[in-house]
Amino acid sequence: QVQLVESGGGLVQPGGSLRLSCAASGRAFTGLTMAWFRQPPGKDREFVAGLKRNMGTPSYAASSKGRFAITRDNAKSTLYLQMNSLKPEDTAVYYCAASPRGLITSSLARDQEYEYWGQGTQVTVSS
């Protein structure tokens, strides 16, 4: 079993920045493919960014590319999402997800590929 705990959400003004963290435990972090998803109010969950377990080139949704950065610190078993130039449409509950399998790039955005999920952290972008 893998436990994921997100933190770092909150209220931020448009144009501001936030950094989300996801602390993982229960399994070797280096063996996990990691990703961030979000669920805006009244909408389905959507992919934000993903990172393979060998790191490599991150994968981003079109809406987050150029503004968000996904990174991982294997020594701390922690996944991060740096979010810059935030917009009201980024308002959502953000979830960390993990898979013990080595996913290919085209599978990173598919939520059904991930076995483990955190409880989510709320991000609200509003003036």
PDB file of C-alpha atoms in Angstrom:
ATOM      1  CA  GLN A   1       0.000   0.000   0.000  1.00  0.00           C
ATOM      2  CA  VAL A   2       1.035   3.568  -0.726  1.00  0.00           C
ATOM      3  CA  GLN A   3      -0.132   6.525   1.316  1.00  0.00           C
ATOM      4  CA  LEU A   4      -0.166   9.964  -0.300  1.00  0.00           C
ATOM      5  CA  VAL A   5      -0.679  13.203   1.601  1.00  0.00           C
ATOM      6  CA  GLU A   6      -1.008  16.495  -0.266  1.00  0.00           C
ATOM      7  CA  SER A   7      -0.381  19.920   1.222  1.00  0.00           C
ATOM      8  CA  GLY A   8       0.182  23.493   0.106  1.00  0.00           C
ATOM      9  CA  GLY A   9      -3.226  24.436  -1.223  1.00  0.00           C
ATOM     10  CA  GLY A  10      -4.988  27.656  -0.350  1.00  0.00           C
ATOM     11  CA  LEU A  11      -6.409  30.912  -1.593  1.00  0.00           C
ATOM     12  CA  VAL A  12      -4.300  32.942  -4.009  1.00  0.00           C
ATOM     13  CA  GLN A  13      -4.953  35.951  -6.203  1.00  0.00           C
ATOM     14  CA  PRO A  14      -4.856  35.690  -9.999  1.00  0.00           C
ATOM     15  CA  GLY A  15      -1.268  35.864 -11.215  1.00  0.00           C
ATOM     16  CA  GLY A  16       0.024  34.425  -7.953  1.00  0.00           C
ATOM     17  CA  SER A  17       1.940  31.234  -7.223  1.00  0.00           C
ATOM     18  CA  LEU A  18       1.563  28.156  -5.050  1.00  0.00           C
ATOM     19  CA  ARG A  19       3.641  25.053  -4.526  1.00  0.00           C
ATOM     20  CA  LEU A  20       1.856  21.815  -3.757  1.00  0.00           C
ATOM     21  CA  SER A  21       3.592  18.914  -2.069  1.00  0.00           C
ATOM     22  CA  CYS A  22       2.704  15.223  -1.941  1.00  0.00           C
ATOM     23  CA  ALA A  23       4.440  13.090   0.658  1.00  0.00           C
ATOM     24  CA  ALA A  24       4.501   9.385  -0.164  1.00  0.00           C
ATOM     25  CA  SER A  25       5.026   6.445   2.167  1.00  0.00           C
ATOM     26  CA  GLY A  26       4.563   2.704   2.221  1.00  0.00           C
ATOM     27  CA  ARG A  27       6.641   1.820  -0.813  1.00  0.00           C
ATOM     28  CA  ALA A  28       9.943   2.834  -2.376  1.00  0.00           C
ATOM     29  CA  PHE A  29       9.273   6.225  -3.931  1.00  0.00           C
ATOM     30  CA  THR A  30      11.738   5.613  -6.739  1.00  0.00           C
ATOM     31  CA  GLY A  31       9.539   2.792  -7.971  1.00  0.00           C
ATOM     32  CA  LEU A  32       6.458   4.983  -8.388  1.00  0.00           C
ATOM     33  CA  THR A  33       5.184   6.832 -11.417  1.00  0.00           C
ATOM     34  CA  MET A  34       3.662  10.050 -10.074  1.00  0.00           C
ATOM     35  CA  ALA A  35       1.154  12.579 -11.312  1.00  0.00           C
ATOM     36  CA  TRP A  36      -1.073  15.478 -10.386  1.00  0.00           C
ATOM     37  CA  PHE A  37      -4.739  15.629 -11.319  1.00  0.00           C
ATOM     38  CA  ARG A  38      -7.384  18.191 -10.438  1.00  0.00           C
ATOM     39  CA  GLN A  39     -11.146  18.377 -10.226  1.00  0.00           C
ATOM     40  CA  PRO A  40     -12.690  21.813 -10.810  1.00  0.00           C
ATOM     41  CA  PRO A  41     -16.075  22.484  -9.199  1.00  0.00           C
ATOM     42  CA  GLY A  42     -18.836  20.676 -11.059  1.00  0.00           C
ATOM     43  CA  LYS A  43     -16.428  19.085 -13.537  1.00  0.00           C
ATOM     44  CA  ASP A  44     -14.670  15.777 -14.050  1.00  0.00           C
ATOM     45  CA  ARG A  45     -11.194  15.076 -12.783  1.00  0.00           C
ATOM     46  CA  GLU A  46      -8.487  16.059 -15.273  1.00  0.00           C
ATOM     47  CA  PHE A  47      -4.789  15.488 -15.764  1.00  0.00           C
ATOM     48  CA  VAL A  48      -2.379  18.258 -14.810  1.00  0.00           C
ATOM     49  CA  ALA A  49       1.138  16.801 -15.003  1.00  0.00           C
ATOM     50  CA  GLY A  50       2.957  13.492 -14.745  1.00  0.00           C
ATOM     51  CA  LEU A  51       6.495  12.282 -14.100  1.00  0.00           C
ATOM     52  CA  LYS A  52       7.898   8.840 -14.756  1.00  0.00           C
ATOM     53  CA  ARG A  53       9.769   6.985 -12.054  1.00  0.00           C
ATOM     54  CA  ASN A  54      13.045   7.437 -13.918  1.00  0.00           C
ATOM     55  CA  MET A  55      12.184  11.174 -14.018  1.00  0.00           C
ATOM     56  CA  GLY A  56      12.798  11.883 -17.690  1.00  0.00           C
ATOM     57  CA  THR A  57      10.793  14.573 -19.436  1.00  0.00           C
ATOM     58  CA  PRO A  58       7.609  15.557 -17.574  1.00  0.00           C
ATOM     59  CA  SER A  59       4.255  15.440 -19.289  1.00  0.00           C
ATOM     60  CA  TYR A  60       1.817  18.353 -18.985  1.00  0.00           C
ATOM     61  CA  ALA A  61      -1.745  19.109 -19.922  1.00  0.00           C
ATOM     62  CA  ALA A  62      -2.068  21.939 -22.408  1.00  0.00           C
ATOM     63  CA  SER A  63      -3.657  24.109 -19.715  1.00  0.00           C
ATOM     64  CA  SER A  64      -0.664  23.775 -17.393  1.00  0.00           C
ATOM     65  CA  LYS A  65       2.264  23.726 -19.812  1.00  0.00           C
ATOM     66  CA  GLY A  66       4.495  26.755 -19.390  1.00  0.00           C
ATOM     67  CA  ARG A  67       2.973  27.737 -16.042  1.00  0.00           C
ATOM     68  CA  PHE A  68       3.280  24.612 -13.893  1.00  0.00           C
ATOM     69  CA  ALA A  69       6.308  22.461 -13.105  1.00  0.00           C
ATOM     70  CA  ILE A  70       6.222  18.943 -11.679  1.00  0.00           C
ATOM     71  CA  THR A  71       9.282  17.702  -9.844  1.00  0.00           C
ATOM     72  CA  ARG A  72      10.149  14.938  -7.422  1.00  0.00           C
ATOM     73  CA  ASP A  73      12.664  14.632  -4.608  1.00  0.00           C
ATOM     74  CA  ASN A  74      13.390  10.930  -4.258  1.00  0.00           C
ATOM     75  CA  ALA A  75      15.427  11.467  -1.095  1.00  0.00           C
ATOM     76  CA  LYS A  76      12.376  13.017   0.584  1.00  0.00           C
ATOM     77  CA  SER A  77       9.799  10.755  -1.106  1.00  0.00           C
ATOM     78  CA  THR A  78       7.954  13.890  -2.129  1.00  0.00           C
ATOM     79  CA  LEU A  79       6.307  15.107  -5.321  1.00  0.00           C
ATOM     80  CA  TYR A  80       5.873  18.811  -6.015  1.00  0.00           C
ATOM     81  CA  LEU A  81       3.797  20.974  -8.286  1.00  0.00           C
ATOM     82  CA  GLN A  82       4.981  24.551  -8.683  1.00  0.00           C
ATOM     83  CA  MET A  83       2.107  26.616 -10.046  1.00  0.00           C
ATOM     84  CA  ASN A  84       2.778  30.101 -11.416  1.00  0.00           C
ATOM     85  CA  SER A  85       0.619  32.705 -13.149  1.00  0.00           C
ATOM     86  CA  LEU A  86      -2.460  31.163 -11.613  1.00  0.00           C
ATOM     87  CA  LYS A  87      -5.851  31.856 -13.157  1.00  0.00           C
ATOM     88  CA  PRO A  88      -9.379  31.573 -11.729  1.00  0.00           C
ATOM     89  CA  GLU A  89      -9.916  28.529 -13.952  1.00  0.00           C
ATOM     90  CA  ASP A  90      -7.154  26.739 -12.031  1.00  0.00           C
ATOM     91  CA  THR A  91      -9.497  26.605  -9.041  1.00  0.00           C
ATOM     92  CA  ALA A  92      -9.930  22.932  -8.169  1.00  0.00           C
ATOM     93  CA  VAL A  93      -9.157  20.178  -5.725  1.00  0.00           C
ATOM     94  CA  TYR A  94      -5.699  18.917  -6.642  1.00  0.00           C
ATOM     95  CA  TYR A  95      -4.879  15.245  -6.212  1.00  0.00           C
ATOM     96  CA  CYS A  96      -1.602  13.400  -6.152  1.00  0.00           C
ATOM     97  CA  ALA A  97      -1.625   9.967  -7.784  1.00  0.00           C
ATOM     98  CA  ALA A  98       0.843   7.091  -7.899  1.00  0.00           C
ATOM     99  CA  SER A  99       1.340   3.890  -9.854  1.00  0.00           C
ATOM    100  CA  PRO A 100       3.860   1.154  -9.060  1.00  0.00           C
ATOM    101  CA  ARG A 101       4.158   0.456 -12.783  1.00  0.00           C
ATOM    102  CA  GLY A 102       6.460   2.105 -15.259  1.00  0.00           C
ATOM    103  CA  LEU A 103       3.902   3.920 -17.393  1.00  0.00           C
ATOM    104  CA  ILE A 104       4.675   5.072 -20.903  1.00  0.00           C
ATOM    105  CA  THR A 105       4.289   8.743 -21.729  1.00  0.00           C
ATOM    106  CA  SER A 106       0.968   8.310 -23.511  1.00  0.00           C
ATOM    107  CA  SER A 107      -0.522   6.659 -20.395  1.00  0.00           C
ATOM    108  CA  LEU A 108       0.501   9.294 -17.872  1.00  0.00           C
ATOM    109  CA  ALA A 109      -2.690  11.322 -18.386  1.00  0.00           C
ATOM    110  CA  ARG A 110      -5.072   8.403 -17.851  1.00  0.00           C
ATOM    111  CA  ASP A 111      -6.398   8.398 -14.300  1.00  0.00           C
ATOM    112  CA  GLN A 112      -7.312   4.703 -14.493  1.00  0.00           C
ATOM    113  CA  GLU A 113      -3.577   3.909 -14.651  1.00  0.00           C
ATOM    114  CA  TYR A 114      -3.046   5.057 -11.065  1.00  0.00           C
ATOM    115  CA  GLU A 115      -3.756   2.792  -8.118  1.00  0.00           C
ATOM    116  CA  TYR A 116      -3.126   5.202  -5.295  1.00  0.00           C
ATOM    117  CA  TRP A 117      -4.605   8.634  -4.622  1.00  0.00           C
ATOM    118  CA  GLY A 118      -4.257  11.299  -1.978  1.00  0.00           C
ATOM    119  CA  GLN A 119      -7.153  13.012  -0.250  1.00  0.00           C
ATOM    120  CA  GLY A 120      -6.730  16.211  -2.253  1.00  0.00           C
ATOM    121  CA  THR A 121      -5.909  19.816  -1.444  1.00  0.00           C
ATOM    122  CA  GLN A 122      -8.073  22.789  -2.378  1.00  0.00           C
ATOM    123  CA  VAL A 123      -6.649  25.539  -4.567  1.00  0.00           C
ATOM    124  CA  THR A 124      -8.776  28.645  -5.003  1.00  0.00           C
ATOM    125  CA  VAL A 125      -7.695  31.438  -7.340  1.00  0.00           C
ATOM    126  CA  SER A 126      -9.745  34.542  -6.718  1.00  0.00           C
ATOM    127  CA  SER A 127      -9.399  38.238  -6.106  1.00  0.00           C
TER     128      SER A 127
END
